[in-house]
Coordinates of C-alpha atoms and ligand atoms in Angstrom, one line a residue:
M1 CA 0.1 0.1 0.2
S2 CA 3.3 2.0 -0.4
E3 CA 2.6 5.3 -2.4
N4 CA 4.1 4.9 -5.5
N5 CA 7.0 8.1 -5.7
Q6 CA 8.1 6.7 -8.9
T7 CA 9.5 9.0 -11.6
E8 CA 7.6 9.3 -14.8
I9 CA 8.7 8.6 -17.9
I10 CA 7.1 8.6 -21.3
L11 CA 7.1 6.0 -23.6
P12 CA 5.2 5.1 -27.1
A13 CA 3.4 2.1 -27.8
T14 CA 6.5 0.0 -28.7
I15 CA 10.4 0.5 -28.1
I16 CA 13.6 -1.0 -28.6
V17 CA 15.0 -2.4 -25.7
R18 CA 18.2 -0.5 -26.7
D19 CA 16.1 2.8 -26.8
L20 CA 14.3 1.8 -23.4
A21 CA 18.1 1.5 -22.0
K22 CA 18.4 5.4 -23.2
S23 CA 15.0 6.5 -21.5
I24 CA 15.3 5.5 -18.2
D25 CA 19.4 5.6 -18.0
T26 CA 20.6 1.5 -17.6
S27 CA 22.7 -0.6 -19.1
P28 CA 20.7 -2.8 -22.0
I29 CA 22.0 -6.3 -20.9
Q30 CA 20.5 -4.9 -17.2
I31 CA 17.0 -4.7 -19.3
I32 CA 17.8 -8.1 -20.8
K33 CA 18.1 -9.5 -17.4
I34 CA 15.2 -7.8 -16.0
L35 CA 12.9 -9.5 -19.0
M36 CA 14.1 -12.9 -18.4
A37 CA 13.1 -12.9 -14.9
N38 CA 9.8 -12.2 -16.3
G39 CA 10.2 -14.5 -18.4
V40 CA 10.9 -12.6 -21.9
M41 CA 13.4 -13.3 -24.1
A42 CA 14.7 -10.1 -25.8
N43 CA 17.8 -8.7 -27.4
I44 CA 19.0 -5.4 -27.6
N45 CA 17.4 -5.0 -30.7
Q46 CA 13.9 -6.6 -30.5
Q47 CA 10.5 -4.2 -30.2
I48 CA 8.7 -4.7 -27.0
D49 CA 5.1 -3.6 -25.8
F50 CA 4.1 -1.2 -23.7
D51 CA 3.3 -3.2 -20.8
T52 CA 6.3 -4.7 -21.0
A53 CA 8.4 -1.8 -21.0
A54 CA 6.7 -0.5 -18.4
I55 CA 7.3 -3.0 -16.3
V56 CA 11.0 -3.2 -16.8
A57 CA 10.9 0.8 -15.9
S58 CA 8.9 0.3 -12.9
E59 CA 11.9 -2.1 -11.8
C60 CA 14.3 0.8 -12.4
G61 CA 11.8 3.3 -10.6
Y62 CA 10.2 4.5 -13.2
E63 CA 6.2 5.2 -13.9
A64 CA 5.7 4.4 -17.6
V65 CA 2.9 6.6 -18.9
L66 CA 2.3 5.8 -22.0
E67 CA 2.9 8.6 -25.2
A68 CA 0.0 10.9 -25.6
A69 CA -1.5 9.6 -28.8
E70 CA -3.6 7.4 -27.4
E71 CA -4.9 10.3 -24.6
E72 CA -7.4 11.2 -27.6
D73 CA -10.6 9.5 -26.4
L74 CA -9.7 10.6 -22.6
Q75 CA -13.1 12.7 -22.6
E76 CA -15.6 10.0 -23.0
I77 CA -14.4 7.5 -20.8
G78 CA -15.1 8.5 -17.0
E79 CA -14.2 7.1 -13.5
I80 CA -14.5 3.2 -12.7
P81 CA -18.3 3.6 -10.9
H82 CA -18.3 2.9 -7.7
W83 CA -19.8 -0.8 -7.2
R84 CA -22.9 -0.1 -5.0
Q85 CA -23.6 2.4 -7.8
M86 CA -23.0 0.0 -10.8
I87 CA -25.4 -3.0 -9.1
S88 CA -27.6 -0.1 -8.5
E89 CA -28.4 0.8 -12.4
E90 CA -28.3 -3.1 -13.0
D91 CA -31.5 -4.6 -14.7
P92 CA -33.1 -5.7 -11.2
S93 CA -34.3 -8.9 -13.0
K94 CA -30.6 -9.9 -13.2
L95 CA -29.5 -9.3 -10.1
V96 CA -29.0 -12.7 -7.9
N97 CA -27.9 -12.9 -4.3
R98 CA -24.1 -12.8 -3.7
P99 CA -21.9 -14.1 -0.7
P100 CA -22.1 -11.0 1.6
V101 CA -18.3 -9.6 2.2
V102 CA -17.1 -9.8 5.8
T103 CA -14.1 -7.8 7.7
I104 CA -13.0 -8.0 11.5
L105 CA -12.1 -5.4 13.4
G106 CA -10.6 -5.0 16.9
H107 CA -8.9 -4.2 19.9
V108 CA -5.1 -5.7 19.3
D109 CA -4.7 -9.2 20.9
H110 CA -8.3 -9.6 21.0
G111 CA -8.4 -12.2 18.7
K112 CA -9.6 -11.3 15.0
T113 CA -6.0 -13.4 13.4
T114 CA -7.3 -16.3 15.3
L115 CA -11.1 -15.9 14.6
L116 CA -9.9 -15.8 11.1
D117 CA -7.7 -18.9 11.2
A118 CA -10.0 -20.5 13.1
I119 CA -13.2 -19.7 11.1
R120 CA -10.8 -20.6 7.5
N121 CA -9.6 -23.7 8.8
T122 CA -13.1 -25.2 9.9
H123 CA -15.3 -23.7 7.1
V124 CA -13.0 -24.8 4.0
A125 CA -15.0 -23.8 0.8
D126 CA -13.5 -25.9 -1.4
R127 CA -12.7 -29.5 -0.2
E128 CA -11.7 -31.1 -3.3
A129 CA -9.3 -29.0 -4.4
G130 CA -7.2 -29.8 -1.6
G131 CA -4.8 -26.8 -2.6
I132 CA -2.8 -25.1 0.6
T133 CA -3.9 -21.9 2.0
Q134 CA -2.8 -18.9 0.1
H135 CA -2.9 -15.7 2.4
I136 CA -4.0 -13.3 -0.5
G137 CA -6.1 -10.9 1.9
A138 CA -9.3 -12.3 1.5
Y139 CA -10.8 -15.9 1.4
Q140 CA -13.8 -17.8 0.8
I141 CA -15.5 -20.2 3.5
E142 CA -19.0 -22.0 3.9
A143 CA -21.4 -22.5 6.3
K144 CA -25.2 -23.8 6.1
D145 CA -23.9 -25.0 2.6
Q146 CA -24.1 -20.8 1.5
K147 CA -20.3 -19.2 0.8
I148 CA -19.3 -16.1 3.0
T149 CA -15.9 -13.5 1.8
F150 CA -13.5 -12.8 4.6
L151 CA -11.1 -10.0 4.2
D152 CA -8.3 -11.2 6.0
T153 CA -6.2 -8.1 6.8
P154 CA -7.2 -7.7 10.0
G155 CA -6.8 -4.1 11.6
H156 CA -8.0 -0.1 10.7
A157 CA -5.6 0.8 8.3
A158 CA -6.6 -1.7 5.1
F159 CA -10.5 -0.7 6.2
T160 CA -9.7 3.0 6.5
A161 CA -7.6 3.0 3.5
M162 CA -9.9 1.5 0.8
R163 CA -12.8 3.7 2.9
A164 CA -11.0 6.5 2.1
R165 CA -10.9 6.0 -1.4
G166 CA -14.4 5.0 -1.5
A167 CA -14.3 1.6 -1.7
Q168 CA -15.9 0.1 1.0
G169 CA -15.7 -3.5 0.3
A170 CA -17.5 -5.0 3.5
D171 CA -20.6 -5.2 3.1
I172 CA -20.7 -6.6 7.6
V173 CA -18.0 -6.1 10.5
I174 CA -17.1 -8.7 12.6
L175 CA -16.0 -6.7 16.3
V176 CA -14.1 -8.7 17.8
V177 CA -13.9 -7.7 21.5
A178 CA -12.1 -10.0 24.3
A179 CA -14.4 -10.4 27.1
N180 CA -11.9 -10.2 29.7
D181 CA -10.3 -7.1 28.7
G182 CA -13.5 -5.3 27.4
V183 CA -13.9 -2.3 25.1
M184 CA -11.0 -0.4 24.8
P185 CA -9.7 2.3 22.3
Q186 CA -9.1 0.2 19.2
T187 CA -12.6 -0.8 20.1
K188 CA -14.1 2.4 20.0
E189 CA -12.1 3.3 17.2
A190 CA -13.7 0.4 15.2
I191 CA -17.3 1.3 15.8
A192 CA -16.9 4.4 14.8
H193 CA -15.3 3.3 11.8
A194 CA -18.1 0.7 11.4
K195 CA -21.0 3.6 11.7
A196 CA -19.4 6.3 9.5
A197 CA -19.1 3.6 7.0
Q198 CA -22.7 2.5 7.4
V199 CA -22.1 -1.3 7.7
P200 CA -24.1 -3.4 9.7
T201 CA -21.4 -4.6 12.7
I202 CA -22.1 -7.7 14.1
V203 CA -20.1 -8.0 17.9
A204 CA -18.4 -11.7 18.1
L205 CA -17.8 -11.1 21.7
N206 CA -14.2 -14.0 22.4
K207 CA -12.1 -15.4 24.7
I208 CA -15.1 -17.0 26.6
D209 CA -13.4 -19.9 27.7
R210 CA -10.9 -17.7 29.7
P211 CA -12.2 -17.7 33.3
D212 CA -11.8 -14.1 34.0
A213 CA -14.5 -13.7 30.6
N214 CA -16.6 -11.3 32.3
V215 CA -19.6 -11.1 29.4
D216 CA -22.2 -9.1 31.0
F217 CA -20.0 -6.5 32.0
T218 CA -18.4 -6.1 28.2
K219 CA -22.2 -6.2 27.3
N220 CA -22.6 -3.3 29.9
Q221 CA -19.4 -1.5 28.0
L222 CA -20.6 -2.3 24.9
A223 CA -24.0 -0.5 25.3
E224 CA -22.2 2.6 26.5
A225 CA -19.9 2.6 23.5
G226 CA -23.6 2.9 21.5
M227 CA -23.4 -1.5 20.6
V228 CA -26.8 -1.4 22.6
P229 CA -26.7 -5.5 22.5
D230 CA -30.1 -7.1 20.8
E231 CA -30.9 -9.1 24.1
W232 CA -31.3 -5.6 25.6
D233 CA -33.8 -4.3 22.7
G234 CA -30.5 -2.3 21.3
D235 CA -29.8 -3.8 17.7
T236 CA -26.4 -5.3 17.8
M237 CA -25.8 -9.1 17.6
V238 CA -24.1 -10.1 19.6
I239 CA -22.1 -13.5 20.0
P240 CA -20.1 -15.2 22.6
V241 CA -17.1 -17.1 21.0
S242 CA -14.1 -18.5 21.5
A243 CA -11.6 -18.6 18.4
K244 CA -9.7 -20.8 20.6
T245 CA -12.0 -24.1 21.2
G246 CA -14.0 -23.0 18.2
D247 CA -17.1 -22.3 20.4
G248 CA -19.7 -19.9 19.1
I249 CA -18.0 -19.9 15.9
D250 CA -21.1 -21.1 13.8
D251 CA -23.5 -19.1 15.6
L252 CA -21.4 -15.9 14.2
L253 CA -21.8 -17.9 11.4
E254 CA -25.5 -17.8 11.1
A255 CA -25.4 -14.4 12.1
V256 CA -23.9 -13.4 9.4
L257 CA -25.7 -14.8 7.0
L258 CA -29.3 -14.0 9.0
V259 CA -27.7 -10.3 8.5
A260 CA -26.8 -11.0 4.9
E261 CA -30.3 -12.0 4.3
T262 CA -32.2 -8.9 5.9
N263 CA -29.5 -6.5 3.7
G264 CA -30.3 -8.3 0.4
I265 CA -26.5 -9.0 -1.0
Q266 CA -26.6 -8.6 -4.6
A267 CA -25.2 -8.7 -8.4
N268 CA -25.5 -9.3 -11.6
P269 CA -22.9 -12.5 -12.6
D270 CA -23.2 -10.9 -15.8
G271 CA -22.9 -7.5 -15.9
T272 CA -20.2 -5.7 -16.3
V273 CA -17.5 -6.8 -14.2
L274 CA -15.7 -4.7 -11.5
G275 CA -14.5 -4.5 -8.3
T276 CA -11.5 -3.7 -5.8
V277 CA -7.8 -4.3 -5.1
I278 CA -6.8 -6.3 -1.9
E279 CA -3.6 -6.1 -1.7
A280 CA -1.2 -6.1 -4.7
E281 CA 2.8 -6.2 -4.2
I282 CA 5.7 -7.9 -6.9
A283 CA 6.7 -11.2 -6.2
K284 CA 10.0 -12.6 -7.1
A285 CA 9.7 -13.7 -10.9
K286 CA 6.0 -13.4 -11.4
G287 CA 5.7 -9.8 -11.4
V288 CA 2.9 -7.7 -9.9
V289 CA 0.7 -10.0 -8.1
A290 CA -2.4 -8.4 -7.2
T291 CA -5.6 -10.0 -4.8
L292 CA -9.2 -8.4 -6.6
L293 CA -12.4 -8.5 -4.9
V294 CA -14.7 -9.2 -8.2
Q295 CA -18.3 -7.5 -6.9
N296 CA -20.3 -7.2 -10.0
G297 CA -20.0 -9.6 -13.1
T298 CA -17.1 -12.6 -13.9
L299 CA -13.8 -12.0 -14.1
K300 CA -11.9 -14.0 -17.0
L301 CA -8.8 -15.1 -17.9
G302 CA -7.6 -13.0 -20.6
D303 CA -9.8 -9.8 -19.7
I304 CA -8.6 -6.4 -20.2
I305 CA -8.3 -4.8 -17.3
A306 CA -7.6 -1.3 -15.7
A307 CA -6.9 -1.3 -11.9
G308 CA -5.9 2.2 -10.3
T309 CA -3.4 3.4 -12.4
T310 CA -2.1 0.3 -14.1
N311 CA -3.4 -1.8 -16.7
G312 CA -3.2 -5.2 -18.1
H313 CA -4.4 -8.7 -19.5
I314 CA -4.8 -11.3 -16.9
R315 CA -2.3 -14.1 -17.7
A316 CA -3.1 -15.7 -14.8
M317 CA -5.6 -16.5 -12.4
F318 CA -5.9 -18.2 -8.9
N319 CA -8.5 -18.7 -6.2
D320 CA -7.6 -18.7 -1.9
R321 CA -6.5 -22.2 -2.6
G322 CA -3.8 -21.3 -4.7
K323 CA -5.9 -23.4 -7.4
A324 CA -5.7 -21.8 -11.4
I325 CA -9.2 -20.9 -12.0
K326 CA -10.9 -19.2 -15.1
K327 CA -13.5 -17.4 -13.9
A328 CA -14.5 -15.7 -11.4
G329 CA -18.2 -14.5 -9.4
P330 CA -19.0 -11.6 -7.4
A331 CA -17.2 -11.5 -4.1
T332 CA -15.1 -14.0 -4.9
P333 CA -11.4 -12.8 -3.9
V334 CA -8.8 -14.0 -6.7
Q335 CA -4.9 -13.2 -7.0
I336 CA -4.3 -12.3 -10.8
M337 CA -0.8 -11.5 -12.5
G338 CA -0.8 -9.1 -15.9
L339 CA -0.7 -5.8 -14.6
N340 CA 1.8 -3.3 -15.5
G341 CA 2.1 -1.6 -12.2
V342 CA 0.9 -2.5 -8.6
P343 CA -2.6 -0.9 -7.7
K344 CA -3.3 0.3 -4.1
A345 CA -5.7 -1.6 -1.6
G346 CA -8.8 0.4 -2.3
D347 CA -8.2 1.0 -5.6
R348 CA -11.6 0.0 -8.0
F349 CA -10.8 -2.0 -10.8
Q350 CA -13.1 -2.5 -14.0
V351 CA -12.5 -5.2 -17.2
F352 CA -12.2 -2.7 -20.5
D353 CA -13.6 -4.2 -23.8
N354 CA -9.9 -3.2 -25.1
D355 CA -6.0 -2.1 -24.2
K356 CA -6.9 1.5 -25.4
E357 CA -9.6 1.9 -23.4
A358 CA -8.3 0.0 -20.2
R359 CA -5.2 2.6 -20.9
A360 CA -7.1 5.7 -21.2
F361 CA -8.8 5.0 -18.0
T362 CA -5.4 4.7 -16.5
L363 CA -4.2 7.5 -17.9
N364 CA -7.2 9.4 -17.2
L365 CA -6.9 8.0 -13.4
K366 CA -3.6 10.3 -13.4
N367 CA -5.0 13.1 -14.5
A368 CA -8.4 13.9 -12.1
A369 CA -5.3 12.8 -8.8
K370 CA -3.7 15.8 -10.7
I371 CA -6.4 18.2 -10.7
K372 CA -7.7 16.6 -7.2
K373 CA -4.6 18.2 -5.5
Q374 CA -5.0 21.7 -6.9
S375 CA -9.0 21.6 -6.0
A376 CA -10.5 23.3 -2.7
P377 CA -10.5 21.6 0.8
R378 CA -13.2 18.5 0.9
A379 CA -14.5 19.3 4.8
T380 CA -13.9 22.4 6.1
L381 CA -16.8 24.0 7.5
E382 CA -17.2 26.7 5.5
E383 CA -17.9 23.7 2.6
L384 CA -20.7 22.1 4.4
F385 CA -22.8 25.5 5.3
L386 CA -22.4 25.5 1.3
K387 CA -23.4 21.8 0.8
V388 CA -25.9 22.6 3.9
Q389 CA -27.3 25.6 1.8
A390 CA -27.4 24.0 -1.7
G391 CA -29.7 21.2 0.5
E392 CA -26.8 18.5 -0.1
E393 CA -25.7 17.5 3.5
K394 CA -27.7 17.1 6.3
E395 CA -25.1 15.8 8.9
L396 CA -22.2 17.9 10.2
R397 CA -19.4 15.0 11.0
L398 CA -16.4 15.1 13.6
I399 CA -13.6 14.6 15.5
I400 CA -13.1 15.5 19.2
N401 CA -9.4 15.5 20.8
A402 CA -9.0 17.4 24.1
D403 CA -6.4 17.9 26.6
V404 CA -8.5 15.9 29.2
Q405 CA -11.7 13.9 29.8
G406 CA -13.2 16.9 32.1
S407 CA -13.0 19.2 29.4
L408 CA -14.3 16.6 26.9
E409 CA -17.3 15.6 28.1
P410 CA -19.0 19.3 28.6
I411 CA -18.0 19.9 25.3
I412 CA -19.4 16.6 23.5
N413 CA -23.0 17.5 25.6
S414 CA -23.1 21.0 24.7
I415 CA -22.6 20.1 20.9
S416 CA -25.0 17.4 21.0
D417 CA -27.6 19.7 22.5
L418 CA -26.3 21.7 19.2
G419 CA -27.3 19.4 17.2
A420 CA -30.6 18.5 19.0
N421 CA -31.4 22.4 18.2
S422 CA -30.8 21.8 14.5
E423 CA -31.8 20.6 11.2
I424 CA -28.7 19.1 10.8
S425 CA -27.5 16.2 12.8
V426 CA -24.4 16.3 14.6
N427 CA -22.4 12.9 14.3
I428 CA -19.0 12.4 16.6
L429 CA -17.4 10.1 15.4
R430 CA -14.8 9.9 17.8
S431 CA -14.1 11.8 20.5
A432 CA -10.7 11.0 22.4
T433 CA -8.1 12.6 25.0
G434 CA -4.4 13.5 23.7
D435 CA -2.9 15.2 20.6
I436 CA -4.6 15.1 16.9
T437 CA -3.0 12.5 15.3
E438 CA -3.0 10.9 12.0
S439 CA -5.1 8.5 12.5
D440 CA -7.8 10.9 13.0
V441 CA -7.0 12.5 9.9
M442 CA -7.0 8.8 8.6
L443 CA -10.9 8.8 10.1
A444 CA -11.7 12.5 8.8
T445 CA -10.5 11.6 5.5
A446 CA -12.3 8.4 5.3
S447 CA -15.7 10.3 6.8
K448 CA -15.7 13.6 5.6
A449 CA -14.9 14.6 8.4
I450 CA -13.9 17.5 10.7
I451 CA -11.4 17.8 13.3
I452 CA -11.4 19.6 16.6
G453 CA -9.2 19.9 19.2
F454 CA -9.9 21.5 22.4
N455 CA -6.4 22.6 24.2
V456 CA -4.9 20.0 22.0
K457 CA -1.6 19.8 19.2
V458 CA -1.2 18.1 15.8
D459 CA 1.8 16.6 15.3
N460 CA 3.6 16.4 12.3
A461 CA 2.6 14.0 10.2
A462 CA -1.1 14.5 11.2
K463 CA -0.5 18.3 9.8
A464 CA 0.9 16.8 6.5
Q465 CA -1.8 14.0 6.0
A466 CA -4.3 16.8 6.5
A467 CA -3.1 19.0 4.7
S468 CA -2.9 16.1 1.5
E469 CA -6.3 15.6 2.5
R470 CA -7.5 18.8 2.4
I471 CA -9.5 18.0 6.1
S472 CA -10.3 20.8 7.9
I473 CA -8.9 20.7 11.4
R474 CA -10.0 23.4 14.0
L475 CA -8.2 24.2 17.2
Y476 CA -9.8 26.1 19.8
S477 CA -8.8 26.7 23.4
I478 CA -11.8 28.7 24.6
I479 CA -15.5 26.4 25.0
Y480 CA -17.7 29.1 24.0
R481 CA -16.0 30.0 21.1
L482 CA -15.7 26.4 20.1
L483 CA -19.8 26.1 20.2
E484 CA -20.3 29.7 19.0
D485 CA -18.4 28.0 15.8
L486 CA -20.4 25.4 15.1
E487 CA -23.7 26.8 15.6
K488 CA -22.5 29.4 13.2
A489 CA -21.9 26.3 10.9
L490 CA -25.4 25.1 11.9
K491 CA -26.4 27.8 10.9
G492 CA -25.2 28.4 7.6
M493 CA -23.8 31.9 9.0
L494 CA -19.9 30.8 9.5
E495 CA -17.1 33.7 8.9
P496 CA -14.0 31.8 6.7
E497 CA -11.8 30.9 9.1
M498 CA -8.9 34.2 9.8
I499 CA -5.0 33.6 10.0
E500 CA -2.9 36.7 10.7
T501 CA 0.9 36.8 8.8
M502 CA 2.8 38.5 10.7
V503 CA 4.8 41.6 9.0
G504 CA 7.0 43.0 11.8
H505 CA 7.3 44.8 15.3
A506 CA 8.0 47.9 16.3
E507 CA 9.3 49.3 19.8
I508 CA 8.0 52.6 20.9
R509 CA 11.0 54.2 22.1
A510 CA 9.4 58.0 23.2
V511 CA 6.0 59.0 23.7
F512 CA 5.6 62.8 21.5
N513 CA 2.7 65.1 22.6
I514 CA 1.8 67.3 19.2
S515 CA -0.7 70.0 20.1
K516 CA -3.9 69.5 17.3
V517 CA -2.7 65.8 16.6
G518 CA -2.8 64.1 19.7
N519 CA -0.2 61.9 21.0
I520 CA 2.6 59.9 19.0
A521 CA 4.6 57.1 19.4
G522 CA 8.0 57.1 18.5
C523 CA 9.6 54.3 17.4
R524 CA 12.4 51.3 15.9
V525 CA 11.4 49.2 13.6
I526 CA 12.8 45.8 14.9
D527 CA 12.0 43.4 12.8
G528 CA 9.7 43.1 9.4
E529 CA 8.3 46.3 8.6
I530 CA 5.7 48.2 9.8
H531 CA 2.9 48.8 6.9
R532 CA 0.4 51.7 7.0
N533 CA -2.7 49.9 5.8
A534 CA -2.5 46.5 8.3
K535 CA -3.2 45.8 11.7
V536 CA -2.0 46.5 14.4
R537 CA -1.5 44.8 18.4
I538 CA 0.4 47.0 21.0
T539 CA 1.4 44.8 23.7
R540 CA 3.0 46.0 27.4
D541 CA 4.3 42.8 29.0
D542 CA 3.1 40.5 26.4
E543 CA -0.3 42.1 27.7
V544 CA -2.4 43.2 24.3
V545 CA -3.5 46.6 25.5
F546 CA -4.7 48.0 21.9
T547 CA -6.1 46.0 18.4
G548 CA -6.7 47.8 15.6
E549 CA -5.6 50.1 12.5
L550 CA -2.7 52.9 12.4
S551 CA -4.2 56.5 11.3
S552 CA -0.7 57.8 10.6
L553 CA 2.8 56.3 9.6
K554 CA 5.5 58.9 9.3
H555 CA 8.6 58.7 8.1
E556 CA 10.9 61.7 9.6
K557 CA 8.2 64.5 7.8
D558 CA 6.8 62.5 5.4
D559 CA 3.9 60.1 5.3
V560 CA 4.5 57.1 4.2
K561 CA 3.2 53.2 3.1
E562 CA 5.9 51.2 5.2
V563 CA 8.8 51.1 6.9
K564 CA 11.7 49.0 7.4
T565 CA 13.6 47.1 10.5
G566 CA 16.1 48.7 11.7
W567 CA 14.3 52.8 10.5
D568 CA 12.3 54.8 13.0
C569 CA 9.1 56.4 12.3
G570 CA 6.0 58.3 13.9
L571 CA 2.7 56.3 15.0
A572 CA -0.1 57.2 16.1
F573 CA -3.4 54.7 16.3
K574 CA -6.7 55.2 15.5
N575 CA -9.1 55.8 18.7
F576 CA -6.2 54.9 21.2
T577 CA -3.7 57.1 22.8
E578 CA -2.8 55.1 25.6
F579 CA 0.6 54.1 24.8
A580 CA 3.3 54.1 26.9
E581 CA 7.6 54.3 26.0
G582 CA 8.5 50.3 25.9
D583 CA 5.3 49.1 24.2
T584 CA 5.5 46.5 21.5
V585 CA 3.6 47.3 18.2
E586 CA 3.3 44.1 16.0
C587 CA 2.0 44.9 12.6
Y588 CA -0.3 41.5 10.3
T589 CA -2.9 41.3 8.0
V590 CA -5.6 39.0 8.2
H591 CA -6.6 36.7 5.6
K592 CA -9.1 33.6 4.7
A593 CA -7.5 30.2 6.3
S594 CA -7.7 27.6 2.8
H595 CA -7.7 24.9 5.3
F596 CA -6.8 24.7 9.7
Ligands
GDP1 P1 -5.0 -10.2 17.2 O1 -4.2 -8.9 17.5 O2 -6.4 -9.2 17.4 O3 -5.4 -10.3 15.6 O4 -5.0 -10.9 18.0 P2 -4.7 -12.9 17.9 O5 -5.2 -13.1 17.4 O6 -3.1 -12.5 17.8 O7 -4.3 -12.8 19.2 C1 -4.1 -12.8 20.6 C2 -3.8 -13.7 21.0 O8 -5.0 -14.4 22.2 C3 -2.9 -14.9 20.9 O9 -2.0 -15.6 22.0 C4 -4.2 -15.7 21.1 O10 -3.7 -17.2 21.5 C5 -5.0 -15.2 22.0 N1 -6.8 -15.9 21.8 C6 -7.4 -15.2 20.5 N2 -8.8 -16.2 20.9 C7 -8.7 -16.7 22.0 C8 -9.7 -17.2 22.9 O11 -10.8 -17.2 22.0 N3 -9.6 -17.7 23.9 C9 -8.2 -17.5 24.1 N4 -8.4 -18.2 25.7 N5 -7.3 -17.4 23.7 C10 -7.1 -16.5 22.9

C-alpha cells in the first residue's frame, strides 16, 4: 500500500530494448536481465510493447506513461463507477444473491487473527481442491451451504485506506471484543469506522473460554459505546465465541448469513465486471501479483483490465487455495497476474473491451489525481455551510480531541445539544483525549469529517496528511468559541476562518504630544516592516493593550506606506493614545484560511 513515488517516464506503444535502456538510463544488459526474470527472452534490438516496457521501467524506479497519441478519447472515459452504484444501475431482474463480504475489526490482541484462522480452518469452501491455504488478503468459506467472503487483513489501516478511497468493500463488520479485556480504544475506533461507513456490525465476544471472561460487564461497556445488544432491546447481535476452542463460531457465521439476508446483498454475474483491489505487490519471478475482489460481473482469464493507475491482461488467475481458475463471479477473491504496475489497496478495477480504453482510463485517473490536488478543501466548516444551503448535506461529522476527559465531556454534551436543536444532525465519530494524530486525519478523510481540537496540538504527520487530504482541523482553547463556530456552521452563518501573517514589530521609544494631532509614538522597527494599511496590536509585558489600525505612519516629516527594519518612524493609532514607552507594536495582516 506504499505510495507510488516513482519518476514518470513517457514511452511509446512499442520500443526497442536499446532505446528503452537509454530513456531510463540503465544498461541494456540490465534490461535484458529484468526481461528474462519476467519470462521474456529479448535481445538488444528487439521491439517490446508498452506493457512489458512499463514493467521493466517500474523495476528501475520509473513509472511509465503511454505517449500522448493514445490520450485522444480521454474525455469519453469517465471514472470506474463504485460497485454499489453499478449494481443499483443493473436490471433488477438480473440481480442474484451473492456471498456477503465480511471484515473483522477490533482491539489488538483481542483475537482477530485467531478468529479468522479458526473460521477458515473449520469451513474451507473447496475441500476437493486440496490446495494449500494461500494468504492473499481474502478468502471464501462455506457455512450452511452458503458462501461467505472474509477480508483477511485485520486492522483499521486497511479498512480506512479502502474507505478513504470510497471503495467500502465490506458488507458486514465483525467487531471482535475480548470478554476478559472489554471495550478498549481500538474497539471504539472500530465502532466509529463501522458507523461512519454505515456497515452493519456484529460483535464477536471472544475468549469466553477464559476464566476471567466477563460477558455481562463487556456487554454493558458495549452498550455505553453505542452498541446495545439485541437481547437488551438494542440492534446489535452479540455472539459469545472462543476463537481458541471454536465455540460459538457456527452461531457467528449464522448471524452473518442472517444479516446478509436482511440486507439483500446482490450482484449481476453477467453485468459489467468490476470490483476492488484488496492488496498488490511485486513478487519475485512473478511480477505484479494483485488480489482482487470481484463485486459485479464475472472476471475471466484473458480479460483486459484497468486497476487504479495500472492496466493489463489477466495472464493467470488463482483462488485462495492456490488453484488456477478461469473465471470468478461476484464476491470471489482472486489473485491475478498481468498488471503493468502495483495498484493500491482500495483502488477500483474494471474490465474493458480493449487495451486502448483500459490505458485511457489509467491515464484519466492520473490526470484526475493531479486535478484533485489543486482543488478546494474537502471537509471544512465553510464547505459544509455551502452544502447545507444547497440541501446536499444533512449531517455534520466531527472528530473531537481534548486535553483531558474533564473538558471532553462538557464539549460533547454541548455539541449534542446544539445538534438536537438544529436541522442538521451532529455525528461525533470519535472523541478522545490527546493530540491530533494521523489516525484522526485518516478517519476524517474516510468519513468527510472535521477535526476539532481543544487545548491540544496537531502532530507533524497529521498536519502533513491533513494538508494533502485537505481536511479541516480547527483548534480552540475556549469552549464558547468552539460552540459559537459550530452553531454558526449549523445555521449556515459561519465566517471563513481567518489567519494572521506577521509583517513586523516596532518598539515605542518615546511618546510625543503634538498640539492638534495628539499623542504620537516615536518607534524603531525591530524586525520585518510596518505597513500603513495593515492591522496593529500593542503589547505591554506580553499583555495586549490595543488591537486596531494605524491612523498615520510617518518617516521623519513624510507620510509613508511602509517602514523597514532599523528605521525610525512616528505612529498614531485610530482611537487609541494610551500607549507608553517600551510597548511593542505588532503589525500583521489577516486573510482567509484555506484549511486549518
Ligand atoms: P489480534 O491482535 O486481534 O489479531 O489477536 P490474536 O488473534 O493474535 O490473538 C491474541 C492472543 O489471544 C493470542 O495469544 C491468541 O492465542 C489469544 N486468543 C485469541 N482468541 C482466543 C480465545 O478465544 N481464547 C483464548 N483463551 N485465547 C485467545
